[in-house]
Tab-separated table of C-alpha atoms (C1' of nucleotides) in Angstrom:
chain	number	residue	atom	x	y	z
J	689	UNK	CA	2.628	7.462	-21.883
J	690	UNK	CA	4.415	10.708	-21.467
J	691	UNK	CA	7.024	11.042	-18.846
J	692	UNK	CA	5.775	13.098	-16.025
J	693	UNK	CA	7.387	14.748	-13.173
J	694	UNK	CA	7.525	11.804	-10.808
J	695	UNK	CA	9.630	9.924	-13.346
J	696	UNK	CA	12.151	12.674	-13.670
J	697	UNK	CA	13.400	13.689	-10.291
J	698	UNK	CA	13.778	17.438	-10.332
J	699	UNK	CA	15.498	19.080	-7.459
J	700	UNK	CA	15.622	22.654	-6.281
J	701	UNK	CA	18.465	23.477	-8.633
J	702	UNK	CA	16.488	22.339	-11.662
J	703	UNK	CA	13.561	24.456	-10.519
J	704	UNK	CA	15.790	27.486	-10.136
J	705	UNK	CA	17.154	26.888	-13.610
J	706	UNK	CA	13.635	26.685	-15.039
J	707	UNK	CA	12.581	29.868	-13.242
J	708	UNK	CA	15.574	31.699	-14.673
J	709	UNK	CA	14.995	30.408	-18.184
J	710	UNK	CA	11.324	31.349	-18.028
J	711	UNK	CA	12.375	34.875	-17.059
J	712	UNK	CA	15.142	35.179	-19.596
J	713	UNK	CA	15.796	32.479	-22.124
J	714	UNK	CA	19.045	34.124	-23.148
J	715	UNK	CA	20.900	34.083	-19.858
J	716	UNK	CA	24.380	32.748	-20.356
J	717	UNK	CA	25.207	29.433	-18.740
J	718	UNK	CA	27.871	31.355	-16.839
J	719	UNK	CA	25.270	33.632	-15.212
J	720	UNK	CA	22.822	30.792	-14.738
J	721	UNK	CA	25.393	28.656	-12.940
J	722	UNK	CA	26.170	31.553	-10.626
J	723	UNK	CA	22.479	32.002	-9.825
J	724	UNK	CA	22.114	28.351	-8.875
J	725	UNK	CA	25.501	28.093	-7.137
J	726	UNK	CA	27.087	25.619	-9.494
J	727	UNK	CA	29.933	25.706	-11.966
J	728	UNK	CA	29.062	25.984	-15.616
J	729	UNK	CA	29.565	22.350	-16.675
J	730	UNK	CA	26.997	20.672	-14.416
J	731	UNK	CA	24.644	23.583	-14.995
J	732	UNK	CA	24.982	23.149	-18.744
J	733	UNK	CA	24.383	19.399	-18.432
J	734	UNK	CA	21.213	20.044	-16.424
J	735	UNK	CA	19.891	22.473	-19.023
J	736	UNK	CA	20.555	19.929	-21.788
J	737	UNK	CA	18.820	17.204	-19.766
J	738	UNK	CA	15.790	19.439	-19.210
J	739	UNK	CA	15.662	20.172	-22.933
J	740	UNK	CA	15.952	16.523	-23.914
J	741	UNK	CA	13.409	15.310	-21.385
J	742	UNK	CA	10.874	17.685	-22.905
J	743	UNK	CA	10.360	19.809	-19.801
J	744	UNK	CA	11.764	22.702	-21.824
J	745	UNK	CA	9.822	22.809	-25.081
J	746	UNK	CA	11.675	25.687	-26.611
J	747	UNK	CA	12.798	29.268	-26.316
J	748	UNK	CA	10.788	32.071	-27.838
J	749	UNK	CA	10.994	35.816	-28.217
J	750	UNK	CA	7.966	37.596	-26.787
J	751	UNK	CA	6.876	40.423	-29.077
J	752	UNK	CA	4.697	43.416	-28.290
J	753	UNK	CA	1.483	43.044	-30.334
J	754	UNK	CA	0.737	46.792	-30.325
J	755	UNK	CA	4.154	47.714	-31.683
J	756	UNK	CA	3.458	45.313	-34.512
J	757	UNK	CA	0.167	47.004	-35.235
J	758	UNK	CA	-2.109	44.502	-33.487
J	759	UNK	CA	-4.430	46.704	-31.465
J	760	UNK	CA	-7.038	44.016	-31.014
J	761	UNK	CA	-6.807	40.770	-29.080
J	762	UNK	CA	-9.994	38.741	-28.955
J	763	UNK	CA	-11.076	35.572	-27.217
J	764	UNK	CA	-13.400	33.703	-29.499
J	765	UNK	CA	-15.579	30.860	-28.273
J	766	UNK	CA	-16.662	28.520	-31.035
J	767	UNK	CA	-19.490	26.004	-31.049
J	768	UNK	CA	-19.496	23.295	-33.708
J	769	UNK	CA	-22.577	21.944	-35.438
J	770	UNK	CA	-22.185	18.495	-34.025
J	771	UNK	CA	-19.646	16.696	-31.971
J	772	UNK	CA	-18.601	14.027	-34.416
J	773	UNK	CA	-14.870	13.448	-34.342
J	774	UNK	CA	-14.163	14.262	-37.989
J	775	UNK	CA	-15.796	17.675	-37.763
J	776	UNK	CA	-13.661	18.599	-34.790
J	777	UNK	CA	-10.563	17.266	-36.518
J	778	UNK	CA	-10.958	19.314	-39.678
J	779	UNK	CA	-11.684	22.390	-37.597
J	780	UNK	CA	-8.473	21.802	-35.647
J	781	UNK	CA	-6.411	21.364	-38.779
J	782	UNK	CA	-7.877	24.509	-40.305
J	783	UNK	CA	-7.166	26.540	-37.194
J	784	UNK	CA	-3.514	25.468	-37.155
J	785	UNK	CA	-3.020	27.142	-40.503
J	786	UNK	CA	-4.434	30.525	-39.541
J	787	UNK	CA	-1.662	32.806	-38.272
J	788	UNK	CA	-4.048	35.303	-36.643
J	789	UNK	CA	-5.109	32.524	-34.277
J	790	UNK	CA	-2.269	32.608	-31.756
J	791	UNK	CA	-3.748	29.991	-29.408
J	792	UNK	CA	-6.560	27.456	-29.501
J	793	UNK	CA	-7.934	24.942	-27.031
J	794	UNK	CA	-10.634	22.315	-27.223
J	795	UNK	CA	-12.644	23.111	-24.117
J	796	UNK	CA	-15.415	21.806	-21.925
J	797	UNK	CA	-18.658	23.698	-21.374
J	798	UNK	CA	-21.121	25.432	-23.633
J	799	UNK	CA	-18.617	26.013	-26.422
J	800	UNK	CA	-16.242	23.541	-28.048
J	801	UNK	CA	-13.187	25.676	-28.771
J	802	UNK	CA	-11.596	28.737	-27.312
J	803	UNK	CA	-9.415	30.798	-29.652
J	804	UNK	CA	-7.154	33.741	-29.032
J	805	UNK	CA	-7.021	35.942	-32.096
J	806	UNK	CA	-5.042	39.071	-32.963
J	807	UNK	CA	-6.080	41.726	-35.471
J	808	UNK	CA	-4.912	45.181	-36.464
J	809	UNK	CA	-8.219	46.794	-35.498
J	810	UNK	CA	-11.876	46.045	-34.851
J	811	UNK	CA	-12.791	46.364	-38.484
J	812	UNK	CA	-10.141	43.843	-39.498
J	813	UNK	CA	-11.342	41.523	-36.758
J	814	UNK	CA	-14.927	41.802	-37.942
J	815	UNK	CA	-13.898	40.904	-41.428
J	816	UNK	CA	-11.773	38.033	-40.145
J	817	UNK	CA	-14.641	36.673	-38.051
J	818	UNK	CA	-17.071	36.898	-40.954
J	819	UNK	CA	-14.839	35.664	-43.754
J	820	UNK	CA	-12.535	33.227	-42.011
J	821	UNK	CA	-13.861	31.993	-38.667
J	822	UNK	CA	-17.523	31.643	-39.671
J	823	UNK	CA	-16.557	29.704	-42.752
J	824	UNK	CA	-14.421	27.109	-40.957
J	825	UNK	CA	-15.695	23.517	-41.162
J	826	UNK	CA	-18.657	22.820	-38.875
J	827	UNK	CA	-18.882	26.195	-37.136
J	828	UNK	CA	-22.351	26.809	-35.715
J	829	UNK	CA	-21.920	29.741	-33.366
J	830	UNK	CA	-19.158	32.084	-32.270
J	831	UNK	CA	-18.943	34.490	-29.374
J	832	UNK	CA	-16.207	37.125	-29.246
J	833	UNK	CA	-14.895	38.877	-26.194
J	834	UNK	CA	-12.272	41.574	-26.580
J	835	UNK	CA	-9.298	42.189	-24.370
J	836	UNK	CA	-9.626	45.710	-22.976
J	837	UNK	CA	-6.419	45.441	-20.976
J	838	UNK	CA	-3.828	42.754	-20.501
J	839	UNK	CA	-3.436	42.279	-16.758
J	840	UNK	CA	-0.927	39.450	-16.874
J	841	UNK	CA	0.754	38.074	-19.935
J	842	UNK	CA	3.963	36.447	-18.751
J	843	UNK	CA	2.910	32.832	-19.032
J	844	UNK	CA	5.286	31.530	-16.384
J	845	UNK	CA	4.381	28.209	-14.859
J	846	UNK	CA	4.739	28.114	-11.072
J	847	UNK	CA	7.557	25.906	-9.764
J	848	UNK	CA	6.719	25.048	-6.189
P	528	UNK	CA	1.617	57.616	-26.675
P	529	UNK	CA	3.341	54.385	-27.403
P	530	UNK	CA	5.413	54.011	-30.476
P	531	UNK	CA	3.637	51.973	-33.000
P	532	UNK	CA	4.717	50.327	-36.090
P	533	UNK	CA	4.355	53.266	-38.452
P	534	UNK	CA	6.905	55.176	-36.356
P	535	UNK	CA	9.468	52.440	-36.534
P	536	UNK	CA	10.074	51.439	-40.082
P	537	UNK	CA	10.480	47.683	-40.137
P	538	UNK	CA	11.612	46.080	-43.316
P	539	UNK	CA	11.578	42.492	-44.498
P	540	UNK	CA	14.852	41.730	-42.778
P	541	UNK	CA	13.508	42.832	-39.392
P	542	UNK	CA	10.449	40.677	-39.943
P	543	UNK	CA	12.606	37.665	-40.763
P	544	UNK	CA	14.633	38.298	-37.631
P	545	UNK	CA	11.467	38.453	-35.520
P	546	UNK	CA	10.132	35.254	-37.069
P	547	UNK	CA	13.388	33.471	-36.270
P	548	UNK	CA	13.502	34.769	-32.722
P	549	UNK	CA	9.896	33.759	-32.126
P	550	UNK	CA	10.789	30.253	-33.295
P	551	UNK	CA	14.027	30.000	-31.369
P	552	UNK	CA	15.131	32.721	-29.009
P	553	UNK	CA	18.551	31.124	-28.644
P	554	UNK	CA	19.766	31.208	-32.225
P	555	UNK	CA	23.224	32.651	-32.448
P	556	UNK	CA	23.637	35.947	-34.242
P	557	UNK	CA	25.873	34.069	-36.678
P	558	UNK	CA	23.041	31.702	-37.683
P	559	UNK	CA	20.486	34.488	-37.659
P	560	UNK	CA	22.581	36.654	-39.946
P	561	UNK	CA	22.910	33.770	-42.379
P	562	UNK	CA	19.135	33.272	-42.397
P	563	UNK	CA	18.532	36.911	-43.248
P	564	UNK	CA	21.482	37.234	-45.646
P	565	UNK	CA	23.472	39.749	-43.671
P	566	UNK	CA	26.778	39.710	-41.852
P	567	UNK	CA	26.678	39.390	-38.113
P	568	UNK	CA	27.333	43.008	-37.087
P	569	UNK	CA	24.395	44.663	-38.827
P	570	UNK	CA	22.227	41.720	-37.835
P	571	UNK	CA	23.273	42.102	-34.222
P	572	UNK	CA	22.571	45.842	-34.377
P	573	UNK	CA	19.067	45.191	-35.705
P	574	UNK	CA	18.329	42.744	-32.903
P	575	UNK	CA	19.501	45.289	-30.321
P	576	UNK	CA	17.365	48.008	-31.950
P	577	UNK	CA	14.326	45.731	-31.869
P	578	UNK	CA	14.959	45.004	-28.202
P	579	UNK	CA	15.395	48.662	-27.304
P	580	UNK	CA	12.374	49.831	-29.273
P	581	UNK	CA	10.227	47.427	-27.268
P	582	UNK	CA	9.134	45.294	-30.200
P	583	UNK	CA	10.946	42.427	-28.501
P	584	UNK	CA	9.709	42.312	-24.924
P	585	UNK	CA	11.861	39.452	-23.793
P	586	UNK	CA	12.946	35.885	-24.313
P	587	UNK	CA	11.327	33.063	-22.416
P	588	UNK	CA	11.659	29.325	-22.099
P	589	UNK	CA	8.435	27.494	-22.888
P	590	UNK	CA	7.869	24.657	-20.439
P	591	UNK	CA	5.610	21.632	-20.752
P	592	UNK	CA	2.871	21.963	-18.117
P	593	UNK	CA	2.183	18.216	-17.984
P	594	UNK	CA	5.814	17.323	-17.361
P	595	UNK	CA	5.681	19.710	-14.427
P	596	UNK	CA	2.615	17.979	-13.057
P	597	UNK	CA	-0.005	20.464	-14.289
P	598	UNK	CA	-2.661	18.248	-15.812
P	599	UNK	CA	-5.351	20.907	-15.712
P	600	UNK	CA	-5.547	24.162	-17.644
P	601	UNK	CA	-8.702	26.150	-17.123
P	602	UNK	CA	-10.168	29.297	-18.599
P	603	UNK	CA	-11.998	31.150	-15.885
P	604	UNK	CA	-14.421	33.964	-16.648
P	605	UNK	CA	-14.942	36.301	-13.712
P	606	UNK	CA	-17.735	38.800	-13.132
P	607	UNK	CA	-17.229	41.493	-10.510
P	608	UNK	CA	-19.932	42.809	-8.201
P	609	UNK	CA	-19.905	46.264	-9.658
P	610	UNK	CA	-17.830	48.093	-12.137
P	611	UNK	CA	-16.321	50.753	-9.928
P	612	UNK	CA	-12.690	51.383	-10.778
P	613	UNK	CA	-11.255	50.569	-7.356
P	614	UNK	CA	-12.871	47.134	-7.262
P	615	UNK	CA	-11.363	46.241	-10.623
P	616	UNK	CA	-7.992	47.613	-9.549
P	617	UNK	CA	-7.720	45.555	-6.384
P	618	UNK	CA	-8.822	42.462	-8.286
P	619	UNK	CA	-6.084	43.094	-10.836
P	620	UNK	CA	-3.426	43.571	-8.187
P	621	UNK	CA	-4.525	40.408	-6.404
P	622	UNK	CA	-4.432	38.374	-9.594
P	623	UNK	CA	-0.880	39.480	-10.388
P	624	UNK	CA	0.312	37.842	-7.198
P	625	UNK	CA	-1.233	34.428	-7.867
P	626	UNK	CA	1.260	32.181	-9.676
P	627	UNK	CA	-1.386	29.658	-10.779
P	628	UNK	CA	-2.923	32.418	-12.890
P	629	UNK	CA	-0.663	32.376	-15.929
P	630	UNK	CA	-2.597	34.983	-17.922
P	631	UNK	CA	-5.375	37.473	-17.256
P	632	UNK	CA	-7.256	39.977	-19.400
P	633	UNK	CA	-9.877	42.565	-18.654
P	634	UNK	CA	-12.465	41.745	-21.295
P	635	UNK	CA	-15.647	43.024	-22.885
P	636	UNK	CA	-18.889	41.092	-22.770
P	637	UNK	CA	-20.841	39.326	-20.054
P	638	UNK	CA	-17.806	38.780	-17.828
P	639	UNK	CA	-15.181	41.287	-16.716
P	640	UNK	CA	-12.037	39.175	-16.632
P	641	UNK	CA	-10.720	36.145	-18.370
P	642	UNK	CA	-8.107	34.098	-16.548
P	643	UNK	CA	-5.984	31.177	-17.608
P	644	UNK	CA	-5.190	28.979	-14.637
P	645	UNK	CA	-3.044	25.884	-14.193
P	646	UNK	CA	-3.525	23.211	-11.531
P	647	UNK	CA	-2.152	19.775	-10.808
P	648	UNK	CA	-5.563	18.110	-11.089
P	649	UNK	CA	-9.272	18.836	-10.973
P	650	UNK	CA	-9.435	18.501	-7.235
P	651	UNK	CA	-6.670	21.054	-6.784
P	652	UNK	CA	-8.422	23.354	-9.221
P	653	UNK	CA	-11.692	23.039	-7.331
P	654	UNK	CA	-9.986	23.956	-4.122
P	655	UNK	CA	-8.203	26.837	-5.815
P	656	UNK	CA	-11.462	28.175	-7.283
P	657	UNK	CA	-13.245	27.919	-3.943
P	658	UNK	CA	-10.512	29.187	-1.651
P	659	UNK	CA	-8.631	31.634	-3.828
P	660	UNK	CA	-10.618	32.852	-6.823
P	661	UNK	CA	-14.002	33.167	-5.103
P	662	UNK	CA	-12.468	35.126	-2.270
P	663	UNK	CA	-10.767	37.729	-4.459
P	664	UNK	CA	-12.020	41.312	-3.984
P	665	UNK	CA	-15.390	41.982	-5.632
P	666	UNK	CA	-15.909	38.606	-7.291
P	667	UNK	CA	-19.595	37.968	-7.978
P	668	UNK	CA	-19.618	35.029	-10.368
P	669	UNK	CA	-17.111	32.716	-12.003
P	670	UNK	CA	-17.439	30.320	-14.902
P	671	UNK	CA	-14.769	27.712	-15.566
P	672	UNK	CA	-14.073	25.970	-18.817
P	673	UNK	CA	-11.386	23.291	-18.978
P	674	UNK	CA	-8.907	22.706	-21.741
P	675	UNK	CA	-9.476	19.185	-23.045
P	676	UNK	CA	-6.727	19.487	-25.649
P	677	UNK	CA	-4.322	22.202	-26.631
P	678	UNK	CA	-4.698	22.687	-30.383
P	679	UNK	CA	-2.241	25.536	-30.778
P	680	UNK	CA	0.002	26.929	-28.121
P	681	UNK	CA	2.887	28.601	-29.910
P	682	UNK	CA	1.859	32.193	-29.423
P	683	UNK	CA	3.622	33.519	-32.496
P	684	UNK	CA	2.388	36.823	-33.825
P	685	UNK	CA	1.985	36.910	-37.598
P	686	UNK	CA	4.453	39.130	-39.464
P	687	UNK	CA	2.893	39.987	-42.816
M	699	DG	C1'	26.421	13.670	-9.278
M	700	DG	C1'	30.498	17.466	-8.937
M	701	DT	C1'	35.180	20.342	-10.471
M	702	DG	C1'	38.686	22.598	-13.454
M	703	DA	C1'	40.915	23.406	-17.663
M	704	DA	C1'	41.281	24.045	-22.589
M	705	DA	C1'	39.684	24.951	-27.363
M	706	DG	C1'	37.028	27.216	-30.250
M	707	DC	C1'	33.331	30.097	-31.322
M	708	DG	C1'	30.319	34.060	-30.886
M	709	DA	C1'	29.126	38.660	-28.921
M	710	DG	C1'	29.877	43.095	-29.297
M	711	DG	C1'	32.690	47.125	-30.479
M	712	DA	C1'	35.818	50.168	-33.489
M	713	DC	C1'	36.196	51.638	-37.890
M	714	DC	C1'	35.518	51.962	-43.000
M	715	DA	C1'	32.514	52.287	-47.260
L	360	DT	C1'	22.628	51.645	-43.262
L	361	DG	C1'	26.054	47.290	-44.394
L	362	DG	C1'	30.790	44.993	-44.196
L	363	DT	C1'	35.455	43.725	-42.032
L	364	DC	C1'	38.277	42.779	-38.734
L	365	DC	C1'	39.549	41.991	-33.760
L	366	DT	C1'	39.276	40.645	-29.002
L	367	DC	C1'	37.429	39.110	-24.819
L	368	DG	C1'	34.397	36.044	-22.633
L	369	DC	C1'	31.460	32.363	-22.866
L	370	DT	C1'	30.141	27.758	-24.436
L	371	DT	C1'	31.121	23.269	-24.727
L	372	DT	C1'	33.628	19.284	-23.941
L	373	DC	C1'	37.225	17.048	-22.007
L	374	DA	C1'	39.443	14.133	-18.089
L	375	DC	C1'	39.061	13.404	-13.385
L	376	DC	C1'	36.891	13.371	-8.527
DNA sequence: GGTGAAAGCGAGGACCA
DNA sequence: TGGTCCTCGCTTTCACC
């Protein structure tokens, strides 16, 4: 059983630290400690504790897809042929290895999986859907919806 | 017109740097320069150039939703009453201010928007959908699909 | 839990090829 | 562009409260 938040008492200072690190993962401990009204040692110890407890999974650079030539972001809903466990498993494994798939969830509802896919343009996406997605193990039906505009992309979790 | 990747020549070293920073935003320039076979000054200059050109949008800590008490992640498709510009605009502005909405795209297809929402549990989500989402400006219909399992959540863009 | 100090390392700049 | 210092400030780890 994973630790959850009742097990790890997190006070207001920890929350402030997490807010800051979600905003800017590269703040110095010196700045961070000032923001949370602490000296750097206890602040540093808290950050380490949050990392080790698994609350902080990692630190990542956020890149601009368009500046990298990815003009297309698509949400692809995938329905599998049947719901046997092994079919889902091999689909999941296959998806992990496809770099164009930037996120994937097993979901409830009409479809089984929801993928977020990037592509350089619509043509490249079409080819990708035809040659890669449709040929994945057990795929029965796919439905693609394209992002016309990204309204909100900072994926910050609220810290009440 | 935004700069795109043809305007900014990016060589293999820049790509390696971006891969490393997507994996771990807190690598030291010393380690990074070793990974890309450079000394630290030119490596540091490249990182700064990538930041200033907008390729790197920022650095963010990735938190574990479950350890923060968010057991529910939902994908919510929203259809607006009509497609007049002002209705969409006020919906977008409203969505920006809702912390539970961690991502939102204006999309093509049957629905107009696709939201990713976090909640502590299903009951909280139900309340949120009823009292917040349904009451947003111009909302006609919503369809919620729940994440049963996150297959892939590192949102790393491929660097070919 | 918190503070303060000390050592050592890295960021960032000046300058050369 | 890349490489070589150099220096200041921060990180990290003490011992102690």
